[in-house]
């Protein structure tokens, strides 16, 4: 984590969607490409992030801290932390994934996308629509056509839950 | 549609490329823009890049020329050392009976060829999606020679044109008309253009006849290779040849 500033640690404030403030070391947020550019180019000390819920921001900051402490000796511990990190209800996992995508924290984004994929792979079409909050724009005829074309995709234990 | 957590398209793509192909076959009907995303060629390529983690299975195909019968076997997913694996007859894969040849797979797709007395049928087959796509019949007219024929196929992906291609080499010979020299005719099929194109090709007179009995053949980085054994021109010494075709 190369910082051009000398000696003392710079402090930065992140403001979540519900105006809650989080004060942290600037070096931590450099893992986010978006925040890194803001800090380097505009020399800001407070960054509002109205689209991110505070609850989500707490989780992400927790990750940034853990990731900054990552060394070859605590790799296993970090892996366990990552597993626990995504072990939340799907709704929350998607909020985190959207925020991480916005903040451009690349390593974590890959991990979150894989976690979402693993969680939805056995879901039914209806469940996926609910999870992503989208409605079908196919006609019922077109839908039954899909079922006829690839019946095996609709066979087996499909999961109708959204969490 | 009101939707406060609308996911950017790029993010949806990032999630979907990590799904197994069975899930994608189902999620095509979530919404029209999901359907178009999942079926674009760039998505398919990206999805293949994530595939390494998926289990690979071995398909064996035998064709007995004398009895004109063929058998296909799919080996089980896990083959443990010391345990004799039971062959599984993959009837659920709905492999058309009496196939003459299967080439592949390339990215999970097989090329299949069936020789009929009236015409020859070819198709591409994706067993995971159970998609079966017959190919345009090959109908470029050549002065049909009498005599003996051999048909040799290669199937691969051309990274330059991002296209799947079938290469077809036919060689024929007729002692009376051409003497001992094999004649060769070749064509290439492009899946993207859905058409055949004739190829001007020059094989030496030892001919590609050995290609049919290829020891192994494979497609690597857009080039199709046949490893073949042929009898050499000098003192009939066996010669190991590698013939290749750049897709």
Coordinates of N, CA and C in Angstrom, one line a residue, chain B residues 136-144 168 170 185-189 195-199:
Chain B
X136 N -26.1 -27.3 -43.1 CA -26.4 -27.2 -44.5 C -25.8 -28.4 -45.2
X137 N -26.6 -29.1 -46.1 CA -26.0 -30.2 -46.8 C -24.9 -29.6 -47.7
X138 N -23.8 -30.4 -47.9 CA -22.8 -30.0 -48.7 C -23.2 -30.2 -50.2
X139 N -23.3 -29.2 -50.9 CA -23.9 -29.4 -52.3 C -23.1 -28.7 -53.4
X140 N -21.8 -28.5 -53.1 CA -21.0 -27.9 -54.2 C -20.8 -29.0 -55.2
X141 N -21.1 -28.7 -56.5 CA -21.0 -29.8 -57.5 C -19.6 -30.0 -57.9
X142 N -19.1 -31.2 -57.9 CA -17.9 -31.5 -58.5 C -18.2 -32.7 -59.5
X143 N -17.3 -32.8 -60.5 CA -17.6 -33.9 -61.4 C -17.3 -35.2 -60.6
X144 N -18.4 -35.8 -60.2 CA -18.3 -37.0 -59.3 C -17.5 -38.1 -59.9
X168 N -13.5 -30.5 -44.2 CA -13.9 -31.7 -44.8 C -12.9 -32.0 -45.9
X170 N -12.0 -34.9 -48.7 CA -12.5 -36.1 -49.4 C -11.3 -36.5 -50.3
X185 N -10.1 -33.5 -52.5 CA -11.0 -32.4 -52.6 C -11.3 -32.0 -51.2
X186 N -11.3 -30.7 -51.0 CA -11.5 -30.2 -49.6 C -12.5 -29.0 -49.6
X187 N -13.2 -28.9 -48.5 CA -14.1 -27.7 -48.3 C -14.1 -27.4 -46.8
X188 N -14.5 -26.2 -46.5 CA -14.7 -25.8 -45.1 C -16.0 -25.1 -44.9
X189 N -16.6 -25.5 -43.8 CA -17.9 -25.0 -43.4 C -17.8 -24.0 -42.3
X195 N -22.4 -21.7 -44.4 CA -22.2 -22.1 -45.8 C -20.9 -22.8 -45.9
X196 N -20.8 -23.5 -47.0 CA -19.6 -24.3 -47.4 C -18.8 -23.5 -48.4
X197 N -17.5 -23.6 -48.3 CA -16.6 -23.0 -49.3 C -15.5 -24.0 -49.7
X198 N -15.3 -24.0 -51.0 CA -14.3 -24.9 -51.6 C -12.9 -24.5 -51.2
X199 N -12.0 -25.4 -51.0 CA -10.6 -25.1 -50.7 C -9.7 -25.6 -51.8

